[in-house]
Structure formats: structure tokens, C-alpha cells
Coordinates of C-alpha atoms in Angstrom, one line a residue:
Chain A
M1 CA 0.0 0.0 0.0
D2 CA 1.1 3.5 -0.7
Y3 CA 1.7 5.1 2.7
T4 CA 2.4 8.5 1.4
L5 CA -1.0 8.6 -0.3
L6 CA -2.6 7.2 2.8
F7 CA -1.0 9.9 4.9
I8 CA -2.1 12.7 2.6
Q9 CA -5.6 11.3 2.3
T10 CA -5.9 11.0 6.1
L11 CA -4.8 14.7 6.3
N12 CA -7.5 15.5 3.7
G13 CA -10.0 13.5 5.7
V14 CA -9.2 15.5 8.9
Q15 CA -9.5 18.7 7.0
L16 CA -12.9 17.8 5.6
G17 CA -13.9 16.6 9.1
L18 CA -12.9 20.0 10.6
L19 CA -14.9 21.9 7.9
L20 CA -17.9 19.6 8.6
F21 CA -17.4 20.4 12.3
L22 CA -17.6 24.1 11.7
V23 CA -20.9 23.7 9.8
A24 CA -22.3 21.0 12.2
S25 CA -21.3 22.9 15.4
G26 CA -23.4 25.9 14.4
L27 CA -26.3 23.5 13.5
T28 CA -26.1 21.6 16.7
L29 CA -25.7 24.8 18.8
V30 CA -28.8 26.3 17.3
F31 CA -30.7 23.0 17.7
G32 CA -29.5 22.3 21.2
I33 CA -30.4 25.7 22.5
L34 CA -33.2 26.9 20.3
D35 CA -34.7 23.5 19.4
F36 CA -34.7 24.9 15.9
V37 CA -34.0 22.9 12.7
N38 CA -32.3 25.2 10.3
L39 CA -32.1 23.8 6.8
A40 CA -30.8 27.1 5.5
H41 CA -27.6 26.6 7.5
G42 CA -25.9 25.4 4.3
S43 CA -27.1 28.5 2.4
I44 CA -25.4 30.7 5.1
Y45 CA -22.2 28.7 4.5
M46 CA -22.6 29.5 0.8
V47 CA -23.4 33.2 1.3
G48 CA -20.3 33.4 3.5
A49 CA -18.1 32.0 0.7
F50 CA -19.6 34.6 -1.8
I51 CA -19.2 37.6 0.5
C52 CA -15.6 36.5 1.2
A53 CA -14.9 36.0 -2.5
S54 CA -16.1 39.5 -3.4
L55 CA -14.2 41.1 -0.5
T56 CA -11.0 39.2 -1.6
F57 CA -11.3 40.9 -5.0
I58 CA -12.0 44.3 -3.4
T59 CA -9.3 44.2 -0.7
G60 CA -6.9 42.0 -2.7
N61 CA -6.2 40.0 0.4
F62 CA -7.9 36.7 1.4
L63 CA -7.2 36.9 5.1
I64 CA -8.5 40.5 5.4
A65 CA -11.5 39.5 3.5
V66 CA -12.2 36.7 5.9
L67 CA -11.9 39.0 8.9
I68 CA -14.3 41.5 7.4
S69 CA -16.8 38.8 6.2
L70 CA -17.1 37.2 9.6
P71 CA -19.1 40.1 11.3
I72 CA -21.1 40.5 8.1
I73 CA -22.2 36.9 8.0
G74 CA -22.9 37.1 11.7
L75 CA -25.2 40.0 11.0
V76 CA -26.9 38.0 8.2
G77 CA -27.5 35.3 10.8
Y78 CA -28.8 37.9 13.3
L79 CA -31.3 39.2 10.7
I80 CA -32.5 35.8 9.7
E81 CA -33.1 35.1 13.4
R82 CA -35.1 38.3 13.8
L83 CA -37.1 38.1 10.6
V84 CA -37.8 34.4 10.2
A85 CA -36.5 32.0 12.8
R86 CA -38.0 33.9 15.7
T87 CA -41.6 33.4 14.6
L88 CA -41.0 29.7 14.1
Y89 CA -39.6 28.7 17.5
S90 CA -43.0 28.0 18.9
R91 CA -44.0 25.9 15.9
N92 CA -43.3 22.2 15.3
H93 CA -40.2 20.9 13.5
L94 CA -42.2 20.4 10.2
D95 CA -42.8 24.2 10.1
H96 CA -39.1 24.9 10.8
V97 CA -38.1 22.6 7.9
L98 CA -40.6 24.2 5.4
G99 CA -39.9 27.7 6.5
T100 CA -36.2 27.4 6.2
F101 CA -36.6 25.5 2.9
G102 CA -38.3 28.6 1.6
L103 CA -35.4 30.6 3.1
I104 CA -33.0 28.4 1.1
L105 CA -34.8 29.3 -2.2
V106 CA -34.7 33.0 -1.2
L107 CA -31.0 33.0 -0.3
D108 CA -29.9 30.9 -3.2
T109 CA -31.8 33.0 -5.7
S110 CA -30.6 36.3 -4.1
V111 CA -27.0 35.1 -4.5
H112 CA -27.8 34.2 -8.1
L113 CA -29.2 37.7 -8.6
I114 CA -26.2 39.4 -7.1
W115 CA -23.3 37.3 -8.2
G116 CA -24.7 35.5 -11.2
P117 CA -25.0 31.8 -11.9
A118 CA -21.3 30.9 -12.3
G119 CA -18.9 30.0 -9.4
F120 CA -16.2 32.3 -8.1
A121 CA -12.6 31.2 -7.8
V122 CA -10.9 32.8 -4.9
P123 CA -7.2 33.6 -5.2
L124 CA -4.9 33.0 -2.2
P125 CA -2.0 35.2 -1.1
E126 CA 1.3 33.8 -2.4
W127 CA 2.6 32.6 0.9
L128 CA -0.5 30.4 1.4
D129 CA -0.7 29.2 -2.1
G130 CA 2.4 27.0 -1.9
R131 CA 3.2 23.6 -0.6
V132 CA 5.2 22.4 2.4
E133 CA 7.3 19.3 2.7
L134 CA 6.2 17.9 6.0
F135 CA 8.8 15.1 5.9
E136 CA 10.7 13.2 3.2
G137 CA 8.4 12.8 0.2
V138 CA 5.3 14.1 1.8
V139 CA 4.2 17.4 0.3
V140 CA 1.0 19.1 1.3
P141 CA -0.6 22.4 0.3
T142 CA 0.0 25.1 2.9
F143 CA -3.6 26.2 2.8
R144 CA -4.9 22.8 3.8
L145 CA -2.7 22.9 6.9
L146 CA -4.1 26.4 7.6
I147 CA -7.7 25.0 7.4
I148 CA -6.8 22.2 9.9
G149 CA -5.2 24.7 12.2
V150 CA -8.1 27.1 12.1
G151 CA -10.6 24.2 12.5
L152 CA -8.8 22.9 15.6
A153 CA -8.5 26.5 17.0
V154 CA -12.2 27.1 16.6
A155 CA -13.0 23.7 18.2
A156 CA -10.8 24.6 21.2
G157 CA -12.3 28.1 21.3
L158 CA -15.9 26.7 21.3
Y159 CA -14.9 24.2 24.0
W160 CA -13.6 27.1 26.1
L161 CA -16.6 29.3 25.3
V162 CA -19.2 26.6 26.2
N163 CA -17.5 25.3 29.3
F164 CA -15.7 28.2 30.9
T165 CA -17.5 31.5 30.1
K166 CA -20.6 33.2 31.4
L167 CA -22.1 33.0 27.9
G168 CA -21.3 29.3 27.7
M169 CA -22.9 28.8 31.1
L170 CA -26.1 30.4 29.8
I171 CA -25.9 28.4 26.6
R172 CA -25.7 25.1 28.6
A173 CA -28.4 26.2 30.9
G174 CA -30.6 27.3 28.0
A175 CA -30.1 23.9 26.4
S176 CA -31.1 21.9 29.4
N177 CA -34.0 24.1 30.6
R178 CA -35.1 27.1 28.6
T179 CA -38.0 28.2 30.7
M180 CA -35.9 28.1 33.9
V181 CA -33.3 30.3 32.4
S182 CA -35.7 33.0 31.3
A183 CA -37.5 32.8 34.7
L184 CA -34.2 33.6 36.3
G185 CA -34.2 36.9 34.5
I186 CA -31.9 36.1 31.6
D187 CA -32.8 37.9 28.4
I188 CA -33.4 34.7 26.5
S189 CA -34.3 36.6 23.3
T190 CA -30.9 38.2 23.0
L191 CA -29.2 35.0 23.9
F192 CA -31.0 33.2 21.1
A193 CA -30.1 35.9 18.6
L194 CA -26.4 35.7 19.7
V195 CA -26.3 31.9 19.4
F196 CA -27.9 32.1 16.0
A197 CA -25.4 34.7 14.8
L198 CA -22.6 32.6 16.3
G199 CA -23.8 29.6 14.3
A200 CA -24.0 31.6 11.2
M201 CA -20.4 32.9 11.7
L202 CA -19.2 29.3 12.1
A203 CA -20.9 28.1 8.9
G204 CA -19.8 31.2 7.1
L205 CA -16.2 30.7 8.2
A206 CA -16.3 27.1 6.8
G207 CA -17.6 28.4 3.5
M208 CA -14.8 31.1 3.3
L209 CA -12.2 28.5 4.1
I210 CA -13.3 26.0 1.4
S211 CA -13.9 28.6 -1.3
P212 CA -10.2 28.9 -2.4
I213 CA -10.1 25.1 -2.9
T214 CA -13.4 24.5 -4.6
E215 CA -14.5 28.0 -5.5
A216 CA -17.7 29.7 -4.2
S217 CA -20.8 28.2 -6.0
I218 CA -24.5 28.3 -5.3
S219 CA -24.8 24.5 -5.1
M220 CA -22.2 24.2 -2.3
G221 CA -24.7 24.8 0.5
G222 CA -27.0 22.0 -0.5
E223 CA -24.1 19.6 -0.8
I224 CA -22.7 20.2 2.7
I225 CA -25.9 20.5 4.7
I226 CA -26.9 16.8 4.3
T227 CA -23.4 15.6 5.4
A228 CA -23.6 18.1 8.3
F229 CA -27.0 16.5 9.2
V230 CA -25.4 13.1 9.1
V231 CA -22.7 14.4 11.4
I232 CA -25.0 15.7 14.1
I233 CA -27.3 12.7 13.9
V234 CA -24.4 10.4 14.4
G235 CA -22.9 12.6 17.1
G236 CA -26.2 13.2 18.9
I237 CA -28.2 16.3 18.1
G238 CA -27.3 19.1 20.4
S239 CA -24.0 17.7 21.6
M240 CA -20.8 19.7 20.7
K241 CA -18.5 16.8 21.6
G242 CA -20.6 14.5 19.5
A243 CA -20.4 16.9 16.6
F244 CA -16.6 17.1 16.8
V245 CA -16.0 13.3 17.0
A246 CA -18.6 12.5 14.4
A247 CA -17.3 15.2 12.0
I248 CA -13.8 13.8 12.1
V249 CA -15.0 10.3 11.7
I250 CA -17.3 11.1 8.8
G251 CA -14.7 13.2 7.2
L252 CA -12.1 10.4 7.4
I253 CA -14.5 7.7 6.3
D254 CA -15.7 9.7 3.3
T255 CA -12.3 10.7 2.1
L256 CA -10.6 7.3 2.7
G257 CA -13.5 5.4 1.3
R258 CA -13.4 7.3 -1.9
S259 CA -9.7 6.7 -2.4
F260 CA -9.1 3.2 -1.0
L261 CA -12.4 1.3 -1.1
D262 CA -11.6 -0.2 -4.5
D263 CA -8.2 -1.5 -3.2
L264 CA -10.0 -3.0 -0.2
F265 CA -12.6 -4.6 -2.4
K266 CA -10.0 -6.1 -4.6
L267 CA -8.8 -8.2 -1.7
F268 CA -11.9 -10.4 -1.8
M269 CA -13.5 -9.8 -5.2
S270 CA -12.5 -9.7 -8.9
P271 CA -10.8 -6.4 -9.9
Q272 CA -13.7 -5.7 -12.3
A273 CA -16.4 -6.2 -9.7
A274 CA -14.4 -4.0 -7.3
E275 CA -14.1 -1.2 -9.9
T276 CA -17.8 -1.1 -10.5
S277 CA -19.1 -1.6 -6.9
A278 CA -16.5 0.6 -5.1
P279 CA -17.8 4.0 -6.3
A280 CA -21.4 3.1 -5.5
V281 CA -20.6 1.9 -2.1
S282 CA -18.2 4.8 -1.2
A283 CA -20.9 7.2 -2.3
M284 CA -23.3 5.6 0.2
L285 CA -20.7 4.8 2.8
I286 CA -21.4 7.6 5.4
Y287 CA -25.1 6.8 5.2
I288 CA -24.5 3.1 5.8
I289 CA -22.3 4.0 8.8
M290 CA -25.1 6.3 10.0
A291 CA -27.7 3.6 9.6
V292 CA -25.6 1.1 11.5
I293 CA -24.9 3.5 14.4
L294 CA -28.5 4.4 14.6
A295 CA -29.6 0.8 14.6
F296 CA -27.8 0.4 17.9
R297 CA -28.0 3.9 19.3
P298 CA -31.1 5.7 18.0
Q299 CA -30.0 8.9 19.8
G300 CA -26.5 9.1 18.3
L301 CA -23.2 8.5 20.0
F302 CA -23.2 11.3 22.6
P303 CA -26.9 12.1 23.2
P304 CA -27.2 15.3 25.4
R305 CA -28.8 14.8 28.7
V306 CA -32.6 14.9 28.6
R307 CA -34.1 18.3 29.4
Chain T
M1 CA -72.8 17.7 2.0
K2 CA -70.0 19.6 3.6
R3 CA -68.2 22.4 1.8
T4 CA -65.0 20.4 1.6
T5 CA -66.8 17.5 -0.1
W6 CA -68.2 19.8 -2.7
V7 CA -64.8 21.3 -3.4
T8 CA -63.3 17.8 -3.6
V9 CA -65.9 16.7 -6.2
F10 CA -65.5 20.0 -8.1
V11 CA -61.7 19.8 -8.3
M12 CA -61.7 16.1 -9.3
L13 CA -64.3 16.8 -12.0
A14 CA -62.3 19.7 -13.3
L15 CA -59.2 17.5 -13.5
A16 CA -61.2 14.9 -15.4
I17 CA -62.8 17.3 -17.9
L18 CA -60.2 20.0 -18.6
P19 CA -57.4 18.0 -20.1
P20 CA -59.4 16.4 -23.0
V21 CA -60.9 19.9 -23.6
F22 CA -57.4 21.3 -23.8
L23 CA -56.3 18.7 -26.2
W24 CA -59.3 19.2 -28.5
T25 CA -58.8 22.9 -28.5
G26 CA -55.2 22.4 -29.5
N27 CA -53.5 23.2 -26.2
A28 CA -51.5 20.0 -25.9
F29 CA -49.1 21.8 -23.6
Y30 CA -51.7 22.0 -20.8
V31 CA -52.3 18.3 -21.0
D32 CA -48.6 17.8 -20.2
L33 CA -48.9 20.2 -17.3
A34 CA -52.0 18.4 -16.0
T35 CA -50.2 15.0 -16.3
R36 CA -47.3 16.2 -14.3
L37 CA -49.6 17.7 -11.8
V38 CA -51.7 14.5 -11.4
I39 CA -48.6 12.3 -11.1
L40 CA -47.0 14.5 -8.4
A41 CA -50.4 14.6 -6.7
I42 CA -50.2 10.8 -6.3
A43 CA -46.8 11.2 -4.7
A44 CA -48.2 13.9 -2.4
V45 CA -51.2 11.8 -1.5
S46 CA -48.9 9.0 -0.6
L47 CA -46.7 11.3 1.5
N48 CA -49.8 12.7 3.2
L49 CA -50.7 9.2 4.5
I50 CA -47.6 9.2 6.7
L51 CA -46.9 12.9 7.1
G52 CA -50.5 14.1 7.6
F53 CA -52.2 11.1 9.2
G54 CA -49.3 9.3 10.7
G55 CA -47.3 12.3 11.9
M56 CA -44.1 11.0 10.3
V57 CA -42.3 13.9 8.7
S58 CA -40.5 12.1 5.9
F59 CA -38.0 14.3 4.1
G60 CA -36.8 11.6 1.7
H61 CA -40.0 10.8 -0.2
A62 CA -38.6 11.9 -3.6
A63 CA -36.3 8.8 -3.4
Y64 CA -39.3 6.6 -4.1
I65 CA -40.1 8.7 -7.2
G66 CA -36.6 8.1 -8.4
I67 CA -36.7 4.3 -7.6
G68 CA -40.0 4.1 -9.4
A69 CA -38.7 5.9 -12.5
Y70 CA -35.5 3.9 -12.6
A71 CA -37.6 0.7 -12.3
V72 CA -38.9 1.7 -15.7
G73 CA -35.7 3.0 -17.1
I74 CA -33.3 0.2 -16.2
P75 CA -35.4 -2.7 -17.6
V76 CA -36.0 -0.8 -20.8
Y77 CA -32.2 0.0 -21.0
Y78 CA -31.3 -3.7 -20.5
E79 CA -33.9 -4.8 -23.0
T80 CA -32.6 -2.3 -25.6
Y81 CA -28.8 -2.6 -25.1
G82 CA -28.4 -5.9 -23.4
G83 CA -27.1 -6.6 -19.9
I84 CA -28.8 -8.4 -17.0
D85 CA -31.5 -10.5 -18.8
A86 CA -33.5 -11.1 -15.7
L87 CA -34.2 -7.4 -15.5
A88 CA -34.7 -6.7 -19.2
S89 CA -38.3 -6.0 -20.2
Y90 CA -40.6 -3.5 -21.9
G91 CA -43.6 -4.8 -20.1
G92 CA -45.6 -2.4 -18.0
A93 CA -46.7 -5.0 -15.5
F94 CA -43.1 -5.9 -14.8
H95 CA -42.1 -2.2 -14.5
I96 CA -44.9 -1.5 -12.1
L97 CA -44.2 -4.6 -10.0
L98 CA -40.6 -3.7 -9.8
A99 CA -41.3 -0.1 -8.9
V100 CA -43.7 -0.9 -6.2
G101 CA -41.7 -3.9 -4.9
V102 CA -38.4 -2.2 -4.7
S103 CA -40.0 0.9 -3.2
A104 CA -41.7 -1.2 -0.6
L105 CA -38.5 -3.0 0.2
F106 CA -36.5 0.2 0.5
A107 CA -39.2 1.7 2.7
L108 CA -39.1 -1.5 4.9
L109 CA -35.4 -1.5 5.3
T110 CA -35.0 2.2 6.0
G111 CA -38.3 2.4 8.0
V112 CA -37.0 -0.3 10.4
I113 CA -34.2 2.1 11.3
C114 CA -35.9 5.5 10.9
L115 CA -39.0 4.6 12.9
R116 CA -36.8 3.8 15.9
T117 CA -36.2 7.6 16.1
K118 CA -38.5 10.5 16.6
G119 CA -38.9 14.2 15.9
V120 CA -35.9 15.9 14.3
Y121 CA -33.9 12.7 14.1
F122 CA -36.6 11.1 11.9
I123 CA -36.7 14.2 9.6
M124 CA -33.0 14.1 9.1
I125 CA -32.6 10.4 8.8
T126 CA -35.2 10.1 6.1
M127 CA -33.5 12.9 4.4
A128 CA -30.1 11.2 4.7
F129 CA -31.5 7.9 3.3
G130 CA -33.0 9.8 0.4
Q131 CA -29.7 11.4 -0.3
M132 CA -28.1 7.9 -0.1
I133 CA -30.2 6.7 -3.0
Y134 CA -29.5 10.0 -4.8
Y135 CA -25.7 9.5 -4.6
L136 CA -26.1 5.8 -5.5
F137 CA -27.7 6.7 -8.8
I138 CA -25.2 9.4 -9.4
S139 CA -22.4 6.9 -9.0
M140 CA -23.9 4.4 -11.4
E141 CA -22.1 5.4 -14.6
E142 CA -23.9 2.7 -16.7
F143 CA -27.2 4.5 -16.3
G144 CA -25.8 7.9 -17.1
G145 CA -24.9 8.9 -13.6
D146 CA -25.3 12.6 -13.1
D147 CA -26.6 13.1 -16.6
G148 CA -29.5 10.8 -16.3
L149 CA -31.0 8.1 -18.5
V150 CA -33.3 8.5 -21.5
I151 CA -36.1 5.9 -21.5
D152 CA -36.3 4.9 -25.2
I153 CA -39.6 3.1 -25.0
R154 CA -42.5 3.6 -22.7
S155 CA -44.0 0.7 -20.6
E156 CA -46.1 -1.5 -22.8
L157 CA -49.6 -2.0 -21.3
P158 CA -52.5 -4.1 -22.7
L159 CA -55.3 -2.0 -24.3
V160 CA -53.8 1.4 -23.8
S161 CA -50.7 3.1 -25.2
L162 CA -48.8 5.4 -22.9
D163 CA -47.4 7.2 -26.0
N164 CA -50.9 8.7 -26.4
P165 CA -50.9 11.8 -24.1
L166 CA -54.6 11.5 -23.3
Q167 CA -54.4 7.8 -22.5
L168 CA -51.4 8.4 -20.3
Y169 CA -53.3 11.2 -18.5
A170 CA -56.3 9.0 -18.1
I171 CA -54.2 6.3 -16.4
A172 CA -52.5 8.8 -14.1
Y173 CA -55.9 10.3 -13.3
I174 CA -57.5 7.0 -12.4
A175 CA -54.4 6.1 -10.4
L176 CA -54.8 9.3 -8.5
V177 CA -58.4 8.6 -7.7
I178 CA -57.6 5.1 -6.6
A179 CA -54.8 6.4 -4.4
M180 CA -57.0 9.0 -2.8
L181 CA -59.7 6.4 -2.1
M182 CA -57.1 4.0 -0.8
V183 CA -55.7 6.5 1.7
R184 CA -59.2 7.4 2.7
T185 CA -60.2 3.8 3.3
I186 CA -57.0 3.2 5.2
V187 CA -57.4 6.3 7.4
N188 CA -61.0 5.4 8.3
S189 CA -60.2 1.8 9.1
R190 CA -59.3 0.5 12.5
F191 CA -55.7 0.5 11.3
G192 CA -55.9 4.2 10.4
M193 CA -57.5 5.1 13.7
V194 CA -54.6 3.5 15.6
L195 CA -52.2 5.4 13.3
Q196 CA -53.8 8.7 13.9
G197 CA -54.1 7.9 17.6
A198 CA -50.4 7.3 17.8
R199 CA -49.7 10.6 16.1
G200 CA -51.7 12.4 18.8
N201 CA -50.5 10.4 21.8
D202 CA -48.2 7.5 21.2
E203 CA -47.9 6.4 24.9
R204 CA -51.6 6.1 25.3
L205 CA -51.9 3.7 22.3
V206 CA -48.9 1.7 23.6
T207 CA -50.5 1.5 27.0
L208 CA -53.7 0.3 25.3
G209 CA -51.7 -2.6 23.9
Y210 CA -51.0 -1.5 20.3
N211 CA -47.6 -2.0 18.8
T212 CA -47.6 1.4 17.3
Y213 CA -44.1 0.8 15.7
L214 CA -45.6 -1.9 13.5
Y215 CA -48.5 0.3 12.5
R216 CA -46.2 3.1 11.6
L217 CA -43.9 0.8 9.7
T218 CA -46.8 -0.7 7.7
A219 CA -48.1 2.8 6.8
Y220 CA -44.5 3.8 5.9
V221 CA -44.2 0.8 3.5
I222 CA -47.6 1.4 1.9
S223 CA -46.7 5.1 1.4
G224 CA -43.3 4.2 -0.1
A225 CA -44.9 1.7 -2.5
M226 CA -47.5 4.1 -3.6
C227 CA -44.9 6.8 -4.3
G228 CA -42.8 4.3 -6.2
F229 CA -45.8 3.8 -8.5
A230 CA -46.1 7.5 -9.0
G231 CA -42.4 7.4 -10.0
A232 CA -43.0 4.7 -12.6
L233 CA -45.7 6.9 -14.1
L234 CA -43.4 10.0 -14.0
G235 CA -40.7 8.0 -15.8
N236 CA -43.2 7.1 -18.5
F237 CA -44.3 10.7 -18.7
T238 CA -40.9 12.4 -19.0
T239 CA -39.2 9.4 -20.7
F240 CA -36.0 10.7 -19.0
I241 CA -34.8 10.2 -15.5
S242 CA -32.0 11.7 -13.6
P243 CA -30.9 11.7 -10.0
D244 CA -32.0 15.3 -9.9
M245 CA -35.6 13.9 -9.6
M246 CA -34.8 12.4 -6.2
G247 CA -32.7 15.1 -4.5
W248 CA -33.7 16.5 -1.2
S249 CA -35.1 19.7 -2.6
R250 CA -37.6 17.5 -4.5
S251 CA -38.6 15.9 -1.2
G252 CA -39.0 19.3 0.3
E253 CA -41.3 20.3 -2.6
L254 CA -43.5 17.2 -2.0
M255 CA -43.7 18.2 1.7
F256 CA -44.7 21.7 0.7
M257 CA -47.4 20.4 -1.6
V258 CA -49.0 18.5 1.3
I259 CA -48.7 21.3 3.7
L260 CA -49.8 24.0 1.2
G261 CA -53.0 22.0 0.4
G262 CA -53.6 21.0 3.9
S263 CA -52.2 17.8 5.6
A264 CA -54.4 15.1 6.9
T265 CA -57.2 15.9 4.4
T266 CA -58.3 13.9 1.3
L267 CA -58.1 16.7 -1.3
G268 CA -55.3 18.7 0.4
P269 CA -52.3 17.1 -1.3
V270 CA -54.0 17.3 -4.8
L271 CA -54.9 20.9 -4.3
G272 CA -51.4 21.6 -3.0
S273 CA -49.7 20.0 -6.0
A274 CA -52.1 21.9 -8.4
V275 CA -51.3 25.2 -6.9
F276 CA -47.6 24.4 -6.7
I277 CA -47.3 23.3 -10.3
L278 CA -49.3 26.3 -11.6
M279 CA -47.3 28.8 -9.5
E280 CA -44.1 27.2 -10.7
E281 CA -45.3 27.4 -14.3
V282 CA -46.5 31.0 -14.1
L283 CA -43.6 32.3 -12.1
S284 CA -40.9 30.6 -14.1
S285 CA -42.4 32.0 -17.4
I286 CA -42.1 35.5 -16.0
T287 CA -38.5 35.4 -14.6
I288 CA -35.6 33.0 -14.3
Y289 CA -35.3 34.2 -10.7
W290 CA -38.7 32.7 -9.9
H291 CA -37.4 30.8 -6.9
L292 CA -37.2 34.1 -5.0
P293 CA -40.9 35.0 -5.0
F294 CA -41.6 31.3 -4.7
G295 CA -39.5 31.0 -1.6
L296 CA -41.0 34.1 -0.1
M297 CA -44.5 32.6 -0.8
L298 CA -43.5 29.4 0.9
M299 CA -42.2 31.2 3.9
G300 CA -45.3 33.4 4.0
I301 CA -47.6 30.3 3.9
V302 CA -45.7 28.5 6.7
L303 CA -45.6 31.6 8.8
F304 CA -49.2 32.9 8.4
V305 CA -51.5 30.3 6.9
R306 CA -52.2 27.4 9.3
G307 CA -54.0 24.3 8.0
G308 CA -53.2 25.0 4.3
L309 CA -55.8 25.8 1.6
M310 CA -58.2 23.1 2.9
G311 CA -58.1 25.0 6.2
L312 CA -59.2 28.1 4.4
I313 CA -61.9 26.3 2.5
K314 CA -63.2 24.6 5.5
G315 CA -63.6 28.0 7.3
K316 CA -64.0 28.4 11.0
G317 CA -67.4 27.0 11.7
D318 CA -67.5 23.9 9.4
K319 CA -65.5 21.2 11.1

């Protein structure tokens, strides 16, 4: 087996996992605290990528663009919460799903109107565009390492935020008993808006980070949201730890499955059968894993304590 | 008779009379529109059985449309170009049997797992399983993958020819009426009462000694099979299938049709699909950005109109 390839693909898997975590953490945060299913989370991820792409062209620097885009996408999240999500909190999940499905159509078409139907390639600054030799024979793009670094930093930051700050305390309290928190005089409405904006910033950041690799495109939101759902289902909806573990696992399985499943299949079936079945199985792999996990643990791997 | 009954009779009569009139007055395009409408209405009626009456919010229902359509496309492909002989056929009976059978099987396999979960988990898992089938068909290069598959020949049925637009429409229309009557009969039976009881209060029904899981699973399988049949019709209508027909936004549209018309009503899903298809047609002819007003309308309906169109028709006093 080619160990260099294995190492590089593992690194790619971790990078995908961390991106998934950025999207899934916002989703699980919003669901855990607000009990709100936000289908449009993927569209926020996509809008983040487009805003960042435009700002990269205006400012000429990707990193500055990211820093300016973050508060903007937070504001977008805040507005969505005020205008749409807020009214839906008291409704059932079906209404959440349909309402945010409508929101997806609105956001996607607005992006189409503003930026046009084609995707946007986002140029990187020169020092990020290169490759680094980690050790003998293993060369990886610098930018992928940056994504991994940022992903880990955000994960650590969220861990600190949720477990060691006043806001985090309120978030945890709000997740386990909302009525009690508001009865204790906490402005739950502002807390909700803040959480929603934070979730939007996390998703937006993921979109910005991936755009230099894949380019910003309208369809990118719909592609990631389902995988992010798989992540939070497997991890246990509402659990930050679950989202992190599941995101890394799903990212690794998906990436490694796509590149090595045919080799694996060739061990016990004819090369031709392996060539035809491997793509089909690897396309379904994460869903099969999800089904297996749910068959044994219907609440996911780390279900949050019952409220 | 109640107002809703009158409206139901009126809408169904209109659907029976208008398309032939369109054809004879030289507006064949509207027959196509009506056929699509009626086929999607069957899918919406099937979804309504579990979503409206059973309280199971399935977000992966378009998968069955895809399965049904490919159950026509794949046998025709094999018969035309060779391949697996056991699956090669132009016969309509074989196609329908395959569509309904595979859909029921897929519903059974996924339902066993999905129905162990509740609430948001259920929504997301059904969605994920739907996407699984979507990616499966994308990965199958033999059947065109992403680009889809052209169905060269429509299913061959005795007495009628699906190549004739009016006969195809008649079949779809009769299927819709049968589907509506079937759901109505199921819902009013003892089985349906348990299903609706479990939607309202699951624990109570369990305490009364009903295995609600089995009731739900049965309804889930029936609904999937029915939607698979709609898929087989859709394949015959469009003579082209692609994974795009089974993506999650298609499932969302089906859900919207049910809610728009009014869930847990007989006519609701049909009315919902009618309004949906007509709005789509009108808006998309005005602007390519038609998703924007369409999305706003969707949000407006979810936010402000409770009970869908049937709720409006029913009015306040008539219940």
C-alpha cells in the first residue's frame, strides 16, 4: 500500500472533518439551545463564501476579506433570526423545515441575482498558495494545513466558550431548561439571537475556508448540509462533543472510502467487480455507517442529557 | 354535504374534464402540465398518509419517485442494449411490479431504522437515506450517472398506449383517484385510527396494547410503494430520468405540496400540487429568478396560513 498517499488522504479527511465540524457545530448549537431545525444553514455557508470572494477581490487579500466577512455573516444570521426563525420557534419541526426550505430558495436566488450563476474562484495570497514538505516525500498544500489549524483552534475556542465562560454557562443552561433560564431573569431573546449569529459565523467561516479550494458556488450549500446533518445525527443532536467526534470520523471515512475502497474490495472480489461496486458503495458509505450506528444507538453516539 | 366534499368533487371533475378539452382545442401543452400535476399529486397523496395522518415527517420521499422511475428506465435500458437479462423488459406490469416492490423494500429496510427515532432525528434520517439513493444513482455510470438516462420506450400495457398523451393522462388520473380512495379507506379503518391515535398520543396507544411501531412501519411501507408507483408513471411521462428527480429539494417540494394544500385531508395534497405546479409554471415563465418569489411565498404560507388551503376552504365553523 502507498503510505504517502494514505497519509495525505488522512490529512484531507481530517481537513474535511474539521470543515464539517464548523458547519455542524453551528447547526447543533442552534438546535441544542433553540430546538430549531435550520435547513438554511448550508445556504449561510454558501453566502459566507460569496461575501468573502467579493471582498477578496476588493481588498486584494484573502485573510483581510475573511476578517471583514465574519461580522457581516454574523449580521446576516442575526437578521435571519429576527425576521424568520424567531416566529418559528414556537411551531413544530415540520414548520421549521418548510420555513427554512423557503429561506434556502430565497437566499440561493438572491446570490444568483447578485453574483450570477457561475462560481467564483478565490485567489490565495502567495505565501498560502504554496506547498510544504512535512517530511521526506510528503508534500501538502500550505492552505490545507491552515484549514486544519483554524478548525482545531475554533474547536478549542468553542470548548472554552461553552464550558468556561458566562455566555457558555447560559448556553448550557438554556439547552437543558429554557423556561428556567428565562425565569431567572436572563434575556433569552438576546441570547437566542447571539447563538444564531454565532452559528452563522461558524458556517460562514467554513464556506470562506473552502472557497479557495473548490470556488464559491451556489450549489455548495445543498451539498454540505446533508453531510452536516449526518454528522449531528451520528454525534447526537445538540452535543458539541458528539459533533466534533462524528465530524472527524465522517470526514475520514468519506475521504478514505473514496480513495481506498476499490483497493480494499480487490482483496476479496475480482478487480472488475471491485471497480464497479466501489464508487457506488463509497458514495453511500457515510449513510450506511449512520444507519448502523442508529440501529444500535437511535439517539446518536453522545446524546445530550434529557431536558 | 360539507363544503370540503363539494370542493373535492369539483376539483376532481375539473381534472377529469379540462385536459381532454385542452387537447381538442389544440392546447396540448396544458395536457402535459396536467399529467405532471396529477402524477405529483399521487406522490403527495402517498406522503400525506404518513406525514399528515401518521405524523411521520419524511424528508426523503422523492427517493421513491426516483426508484419508481428507474424501475422503468433500467429494464428498458437492459432490453434495448443488453445486460442483465432477468431485469430486461418492456412490459408495463413488470415495471410497475418492480417499482412498487423495490420501493416497498426500500421503505421497509429504512423504515425499520428510521422509525426507531422520533422528531428531528426522523426528519434528518429520512433525508439522509433519500440522499443515499440519490448518490447511489449518481455513482452508477452505466445508467448515465449525473446526466440521467433516456427511456427509449414507454412501458407496454394491454389495451392502452402510454405514447398517447390523453391515455397516459387517463391512467394517471385513475391512479390518483384510486390512491385517494385507498388513503381514505386506510385512514377510516381501524388501522388508520390507531395510526392517527399514535400521532396524537403514542404512549396512550402503547398502553392500550397496540404495537404502534408496527402500525407506523406498515403505513410507511404502503406510502413508499404508492410513491414508487407515481415514480414509474413519471418515468413514463418524462421518458427521461436523472438523480435530480430524487434530490432532497424535490422531497421538500413534495412536503410543501402536502402542507400547502392541507395535511391530513383527502383533497389537500392534490390541491397543494395543483397550486404548486401552476405557480411554478406561471412564475418561471415571468422570470428566471422565480425561486425568489416562490421561496417568499413558501415562507409566508408557513408563517401565516395554518392548516393550508383546505383549512381556508373549511372555514371556522364547518368542522
